[in-house]
Coordinates of C-alpha atoms and ligand atoms in Angstrom, one line a residue:
M1 CA 12.9 -31.3 -2.0
P2 CA 9.7 -29.2 -1.6
T3 CA 9.5 -26.0 -3.5
L4 CA 8.4 -22.7 -2.1
R5 CA 5.1 -23.3 -3.8
D6 CA 4.7 -26.7 -2.1
L7 CA 5.3 -25.1 1.3
L8 CA 2.8 -22.3 0.6
N9 CA 0.2 -24.6 -0.8
R10 CA 0.0 -26.2 2.7
N11 CA -0.7 -22.8 4.2
V12 CA -4.1 -22.0 2.7
Q13 CA -7.8 -21.9 3.4
E14 CA -10.9 -21.5 1.3
A15 CA -11.4 -18.0 0.0
D16 CA -14.2 -15.9 1.5
H17 CA -17.4 -16.7 -0.3
T18 CA -17.9 -13.0 -1.3
L19 CA -14.6 -13.0 -3.0
Y20 CA -15.2 -15.8 -5.6
E21 CA -17.9 -17.5 -7.5
K22 CA -18.2 -21.0 -8.9
L23 CA -18.4 -21.3 -12.7
D24 CA -19.2 -24.3 -15.0
R25 CA -16.7 -27.2 -15.4
N26 CA -15.3 -26.7 -11.9
R27 CA -13.9 -23.3 -12.8
V28 CA -14.0 -20.4 -10.4
R29 CA -13.8 -16.6 -10.8
C30 CA -11.9 -14.6 -8.2
F31 CA -12.9 -11.1 -7.2
A32 CA -9.9 -10.2 -4.9
C33 CA -8.3 -8.0 -7.5
G34 CA -9.2 -6.2 -10.8
H35 CA -8.0 -9.1 -12.9
R36 CA -11.1 -11.1 -11.9
C37 CA -9.4 -14.2 -13.1
P38 CA -11.5 -17.1 -14.3
I39 CA -9.4 -20.0 -13.0
P40 CA -9.7 -23.6 -14.4
E41 CA -9.5 -26.5 -12.0
G42 CA -5.9 -27.2 -11.0
Q43 CA -4.7 -23.8 -11.9
A44 CA -3.7 -20.6 -10.1
G45 CA -4.7 -17.0 -10.9
V46 CA -2.3 -14.3 -12.3
C47 CA -1.0 -13.6 -8.8
K48 CA 0.1 -17.3 -8.4
V49 CA -1.1 -17.5 -4.8
R50 CA -4.8 -18.1 -5.2
Y51 CA -5.6 -21.4 -6.8
N52 CA -8.5 -23.7 -7.8
Q53 CA -8.6 -27.2 -6.4
A54 CA -11.6 -29.3 -7.3
G55 CA -13.8 -26.2 -7.8
T56 CA -12.8 -24.5 -4.6
L57 CA -10.6 -21.4 -4.4
Y58 CA -7.8 -21.7 -1.9
V59 CA -6.0 -18.6 -0.6
P60 CA -2.8 -17.9 1.5
W61 CA -3.2 -18.3 5.2
G62 CA -1.2 -18.5 8.4
Y63 CA 2.2 -17.0 7.4
V64 CA 4.0 -13.8 6.7
G65 CA 6.7 -13.2 4.1
G66 CA 8.3 -10.5 6.4
V67 CA 7.6 -8.2 9.3
Q68 CA 9.1 -4.7 9.9
C69 CA 8.4 -1.7 12.1
D70 CA 8.2 1.4 10.0
P71 CA 7.5 5.0 10.9
V72 CA 4.0 5.7 9.4
E73 CA 5.7 8.4 7.3
K74 CA 7.4 5.7 5.4
K75 CA 4.2 4.1 4.1
P76 CA 3.7 7.1 3.3
F77 CA 0.8 8.4 5.4
F78 CA 1.3 12.1 6.4
H79 CA -2.2 12.8 7.6
A80 CA -2.7 9.8 9.9
H81 CA -1.2 9.7 13.4
P82 CA 2.1 11.4 12.5
G83 CA 5.1 9.8 14.2
A84 CA 3.2 6.5 14.9
L85 CA 4.9 3.2 14.6
A86 CA 3.4 1.1 11.8
Y87 CA 3.9 -2.7 12.4
S88 CA 4.1 -3.9 8.8
F89 CA 3.7 -7.4 7.5
G90 CA 3.7 -8.8 4.0
M91 CA 2.9 -12.1 2.4
L92 CA 4.2 -13.3 -1.0
G93 CA 3.1 -12.6 -4.5
C94 CA 1.7 -9.8 -6.5
D95 CA -0.9 -9.3 -9.3
L96 CA 1.4 -6.9 -11.2
H97 CA 5.0 -7.3 -12.2
C98 CA 6.6 -3.8 -12.1
A99 CA 10.2 -4.0 -13.3
Y100 CA 11.2 -1.3 -10.8
C101 CA 9.6 -3.0 -7.7
Q102 CA 11.3 -2.1 -4.5
N103 CA 9.8 -5.0 -2.6
W104 CA 10.6 -7.6 -5.2
V105 CA 11.9 -10.2 -2.7
T106 CA 8.3 -10.7 -1.4
S107 CA 6.2 -9.5 -4.3
Q108 CA 7.9 -11.7 -7.0
A109 CA 8.9 -14.7 -4.8
L110 CA 6.8 -17.1 -7.0
R111 CA 7.8 -15.7 -10.4
D112 CA 11.5 -14.9 -10.1
P113 CA 14.0 -17.6 -9.0
N114 CA 16.2 -14.9 -7.5
A115 CA 13.5 -13.7 -5.2
V116 CA 13.8 -16.0 -2.2
S117 CA 12.1 -15.1 1.0
P118 CA 11.3 -17.9 3.4
P119 CA 7.9 -17.5 4.9
L120 CA 7.3 -17.3 8.7
A121 CA 4.4 -19.1 10.4
A122 CA 2.2 -16.6 12.2
S123 CA -1.1 -16.2 13.8
P124 CA -3.2 -13.0 14.1
K125 CA -2.8 -13.1 17.9
A126 CA 1.0 -13.5 17.7
L127 CA 1.3 -10.6 15.2
V128 CA -0.9 -8.3 17.2
S129 CA 0.8 -9.0 20.5
D130 CA 4.1 -8.4 18.8
A131 CA 2.9 -5.1 17.4
L132 CA 1.7 -4.0 20.8
R133 CA 4.9 -5.0 22.4
Q134 CA 6.8 -2.8 19.9
G135 CA 4.5 0.1 20.7
A136 CA 2.8 0.2 17.3
R137 CA -0.4 2.2 16.7
I138 CA -1.1 0.8 13.3
L139 CA -1.0 -2.6 11.6
V140 CA -0.2 -2.5 7.9
S141 CA -0.5 -5.1 5.2
T142 CA 2.2 -4.2 2.7
Y143 CA 5.4 -5.3 0.8
N144 CA 3.5 -7.7 -1.5
E145 CA 0.1 -6.7 -2.9
P146 CA -2.3 -7.0 0.1
L147 CA -5.5 -7.3 -2.0
I148 CA -4.5 -10.8 -3.2
T149 CA -4.3 -11.9 0.5
S150 CA -7.2 -10.0 1.8
E151 CA -8.7 -12.8 3.8
W152 CA -5.6 -13.2 5.9
A153 CA -5.3 -9.4 6.3
V154 CA -8.8 -9.2 7.6
A155 CA -8.2 -12.0 10.1
I156 CA -5.3 -10.0 11.5
F157 CA -7.1 -6.7 11.3
K158 CA -10.1 -8.1 13.4
E159 CA -7.6 -9.0 16.1
A160 CA -5.8 -5.6 15.7
K161 CA -9.0 -3.6 16.0
A162 CA -10.1 -5.5 19.1
A163 CA -6.8 -4.4 20.6
G164 CA -7.4 -0.8 19.7
L165 CA -5.0 -0.6 16.7
L166 CA -5.7 1.0 13.3
A167 CA -5.5 -1.1 10.2
A168 CA -4.0 -0.1 6.8
F169 CA -3.4 -1.3 3.3
V170 CA -0.4 -0.2 1.1
S171 CA -1.7 -1.3 -2.2
N172 CA -1.5 -0.8 -6.0
G173 CA -5.3 -0.2 -5.9
N174 CA -6.2 -2.8 -8.4
A175 CA -9.3 -3.7 -6.5
T176 CA -13.0 -4.7 -7.2
P177 CA -16.2 -3.4 -5.5
Q178 CA -16.5 -6.9 -3.9
V179 CA -13.1 -6.8 -2.2
L180 CA -13.5 -3.2 -1.0
E181 CA -16.9 -4.1 0.6
Y182 CA -15.2 -7.0 2.2
L183 CA -12.4 -4.8 3.6
R184 CA -14.6 -1.8 4.5
P185 CA -15.5 -2.7 8.1
W186 CA -11.9 -3.5 9.0
I187 CA -9.7 -0.9 7.3
D188 CA -9.0 2.7 8.4
L189 CA -6.2 3.8 6.1
Y190 CA -5.5 3.0 2.5
K191 CA -2.5 4.1 0.4
V192 CA -2.9 3.6 -3.4
D193 CA 0.2 3.6 -5.5
L194 CA -1.0 5.4 -8.7
K195 CA 1.9 4.4 -10.9
S196 CA 1.0 6.2 -14.1
F197 CA -1.9 8.0 -15.9
S198 CA -1.6 6.0 -19.1
D199 CA -3.4 2.7 -19.8
R200 CA -0.5 1.7 -22.0
H201 CA 2.0 2.0 -19.2
Y202 CA -0.3 0.0 -16.9
H203 CA -0.4 -2.7 -19.5
E204 CA 3.4 -2.9 -19.4
L205 CA 3.1 -3.5 -15.6
G206 CA 0.5 -6.2 -16.1
G207 CA -2.7 -4.2 -15.2
R208 CA -5.3 -1.7 -16.4
M209 CA -5.7 1.8 -15.2
G210 CA -9.5 1.7 -15.0
P211 CA -9.9 -0.5 -11.9
I212 CA -7.3 1.6 -10.1
L213 CA -9.1 4.9 -10.7
D214 CA -12.4 3.2 -9.7
T215 CA -10.7 2.1 -6.4
I216 CA -9.6 5.7 -5.6
R217 CA -13.1 7.0 -6.2
A218 CA -14.7 4.2 -4.2
L219 CA -12.4 4.5 -1.2
H220 CA -12.9 8.2 -1.0
Q221 CA -16.7 7.7 -1.1
M222 CA -16.5 5.1 1.6
G223 CA -14.7 7.5 3.9
V224 CA -11.6 5.3 4.3
W225 CA -8.6 7.7 4.8
L226 CA -6.8 7.7 1.5
E227 CA -3.4 8.9 0.4
I228 CA -1.8 8.5 -3.0
V229 CA 1.8 8.0 -3.9
T230 CA 3.4 8.2 -7.4
L231 CA 7.0 7.0 -7.8
L232 CA 8.3 9.5 -10.4
I233 CA 10.4 7.6 -13.0
P234 CA 12.2 9.7 -15.5
G235 CA 11.0 8.8 -19.1
F236 CA 8.3 6.5 -17.8
N237 CA 5.6 8.5 -16.1
D238 CA 7.0 12.0 -15.7
S239 CA 5.8 13.8 -18.8
D240 CA 3.9 17.1 -18.1
K241 CA 0.9 15.7 -20.0
E242 CA 0.7 12.5 -17.8
L243 CA 1.2 14.5 -14.6
H244 CA -1.5 17.0 -15.5
G245 CA -3.9 14.1 -16.2
L246 CA -3.1 12.3 -13.0
T247 CA -3.3 15.3 -10.7
D248 CA -6.4 16.7 -12.4
F249 CA -8.1 13.3 -11.8
L250 CA -7.1 13.3 -8.1
A251 CA -8.2 16.9 -7.5
G252 CA -11.5 16.0 -9.3
V253 CA -12.1 13.2 -6.7
S254 CA -11.0 15.5 -3.9
P255 CA -8.4 18.3 -3.5
D256 CA -8.0 17.1 0.1
I257 CA -6.4 13.8 -0.9
P258 CA -2.7 14.0 -0.1
W259 CA -0.5 13.2 -3.1
H260 CA 3.1 12.1 -2.5
V261 CA 5.4 12.3 -5.5
T262 CA 8.6 10.3 -4.7
A263 CA 12.0 9.8 -6.2
F264 CA 12.9 6.7 -8.0
H265 CA 16.3 5.0 -7.6
K266 CA 17.6 2.3 -9.8
D267 CA 16.4 -1.1 -8.7
Y268 CA 15.5 -4.6 -9.6
K269 CA 15.1 -5.0 -13.3
M270 CA 15.0 -1.3 -14.2
P271 CA 18.6 -0.1 -14.0
E272 CA 18.2 2.1 -17.1
P273 CA 16.5 5.4 -16.4
R274 CA 18.5 7.9 -14.3
D275 CA 17.5 8.5 -10.7
T276 CA 14.8 11.1 -10.1
N277 CA 16.3 14.5 -8.9
S278 CA 14.8 17.2 -6.8
E279 CA 14.1 19.4 -9.9
D280 CA 11.9 16.6 -11.2
L281 CA 10.0 16.4 -8.0
L282 CA 9.6 20.1 -7.7
R283 CA 8.2 20.2 -11.3
A284 CA 5.7 17.4 -10.6
A285 CA 4.7 19.0 -7.3
E286 CA 4.0 22.3 -9.0
I287 CA 1.8 20.6 -11.5
G288 CA -0.1 18.9 -8.6
T289 CA -0.5 22.2 -6.7
N290 CA -1.7 24.0 -9.9
A291 CA -4.3 21.2 -10.4
G292 CA -5.8 22.3 -7.0
L293 CA -4.4 19.6 -4.7
R294 CA -4.0 21.1 -1.3
Y295 CA -1.5 18.6 0.2
V296 CA 1.4 17.8 -2.2
Y297 CA 4.5 16.2 -0.8
A298 CA 7.9 15.3 -2.3
G299 CA 9.5 12.2 -0.9
N300 CA 12.7 10.1 -0.9
L301 CA 15.1 13.1 -1.1
P302 CA 15.1 14.4 2.5
G303 CA 16.2 18.0 2.9
R304 CA 16.4 18.6 -0.8
V305 CA 12.8 19.6 -1.7
G306 CA 12.3 22.9 0.1
G307 CA 9.1 22.8 2.2
L308 CA 7.6 19.9 0.3
E309 CA 8.1 17.5 3.3
D310 CA 6.0 19.7 5.5
T311 CA 2.3 20.1 6.1
K312 CA 1.1 23.7 5.8
C313 CA -2.3 25.2 6.3
P314 CA -3.9 25.7 2.9
R315 CA -5.8 28.7 4.1
C316 CA -3.2 30.9 5.9
G317 CA 0.0 29.1 5.1
E318 CA 1.0 28.4 8.7
L319 CA 3.5 25.6 9.2
L320 CA 1.7 22.7 10.9
I321 CA 4.0 19.7 10.7
K322 CA 7.7 20.0 9.9
R323 CA 9.4 16.8 8.7
L324 CA 12.9 15.7 7.6
G325 CA 12.5 12.4 5.9
Y326 CA 10.5 10.3 8.3
F327 CA 11.5 12.4 11.3
I328 CA 8.8 14.8 12.8
Q329 CA 10.7 17.9 13.7
D330 CA 7.7 19.9 14.9
Y331 CA 4.0 19.2 15.3
R332 CA 1.6 22.1 15.8
L333 CA -1.9 20.9 15.0
T334 CA -4.6 21.6 17.6
P335 CA -6.2 18.5 19.3
E336 CA -9.1 18.8 16.8
G337 CA -6.6 18.5 13.9
G338 CA -6.8 22.2 13.1
C339 CA -4.4 25.1 12.2
P340 CA -3.4 26.9 15.5
A341 CA -3.4 30.2 13.7
C342 CA -6.7 30.3 11.7
K343 CA -8.5 27.1 13.1
Y344 CA -8.9 25.6 9.6
L345 CA -9.5 21.9 10.0
I346 CA -7.0 19.7 8.1
P347 CA -8.4 16.5 6.7
G348 CA -6.9 13.3 8.2
R349 CA -6.9 11.0 11.2
W350 CA -5.2 13.1 13.9
P351 CA -4.5 12.1 17.5
A352 CA -5.7 14.4 20.3
K353 CA -2.0 14.9 21.1
F354 CA 1.2 14.2 19.3
A355 CA 2.6 11.1 21.0
G356 CA 6.2 11.5 19.9
Q357 CA 8.1 9.0 17.7
I358 CA 9.4 5.6 18.7
A359 CA 11.5 5.4 15.6
D360 CA 12.2 7.6 12.6
R361 CA 13.6 4.8 10.6
P362 CA 12.5 1.2 10.0
F363 CA 13.7 -1.7 12.1
V364 CA 13.1 -5.4 12.2
P365 CA 11.5 -6.4 15.5
D366 CA 12.6 -9.4 17.5
H367 CA 9.7 -11.6 16.4
S368 CA 10.4 -14.7 18.4
S369 CA 6.9 -16.0 18.1
L370 CA 7.3 -16.3 14.3
V371 CA 9.2 -19.3 13.0
K372 CA 10.4 -20.2 9.5
I373 CA 8.0 -22.6 7.7
R374 CA 9.9 -25.8 6.9
N375 CA 8.9 -29.0 5.1
Ligands
LIG401 S1 -6.2 -12.0 -6.7 FE1 -6.3 -11.2 -8.7 S2 -4.7 -12.2 -9.8 FE2 -5.1 -13.4 -8.0 S3 -6.5 -15.0 -8.6 FE3 -7.7 -13.3 -7.8 S4 -8.3 -12.0 -9.5 FE4 -6.6 -13.4 -10.2

């Protein structure tokens, strides 16, 4: 009986040459994420999906772990084509192991025997035509950590961009300069999940904070549209001190980077801390606003966070986009992406005209061109 790993090991190709180097004794070093694993022959990296066979690095190819159509607000992107449908695909595996992961079926499929998600065979053409058929405007690599499967994402993004779609990553941000350069020509939007502002906490999740802060700086410098999300977990990352550090850092990179602070609910292996309540979100949002951030949003508690789901003009206070959860209730930006009252230009990627919303909640498309990978 083949294991999930056996099946996946047949769906690979050699890594891009800019994303690894050959070392002595048939070892390789991978640059797809901040771990920069040196990988001995016959072994896989920390992510478990990139592995060294006879001195060549092999990486996932030709499948998806899952596909879903999400409102772009769910990713969350609030300053990029509001209301657009984001055709979202994931692969399997992750380079971190957060106990509270909300995508654990795909991210931990190779570590946790309870996380079973049969992969679906896919081609870039089939995914893009499915996305177009659904009316999507954006193609998103998400659910698992997309950096570890960057080659496959780029293959899909090339096809997507030729079809006029935008391309996005929803990522933990544990990147390297090499992988960001590799992605740069093909990516429009990048969401970084900044999980904490403590290196000790990042160690608990299996990473380091330094590469993630470097990624945020680099993406902003590259001009990729960037939004940051922090899942606020009571007792883990919600101290005033940590939130001051985090928001001061972001405002120092740019006060125009939207920051989403979202509510945690008990999940996966972290049933212990209580759920985040609206008072927690309001406190965190106030810290972010006082740090100088101009666009602070509170998520996952629709209708319970005052105006913190809406976009307002930072100059005159005019309401620009009114939201309830993922639903756009009102859109008032000018075709240039400006405030209709004072003409202040709001940073983001705005359409000339609001195109309405196909869906304000996620749905699984009928993806008949994708079939389960069997032995
Ligand atoms: S993607 Fe990251 S975890 Fe995986 S092999 Fe490369 S450096 Fe290691």
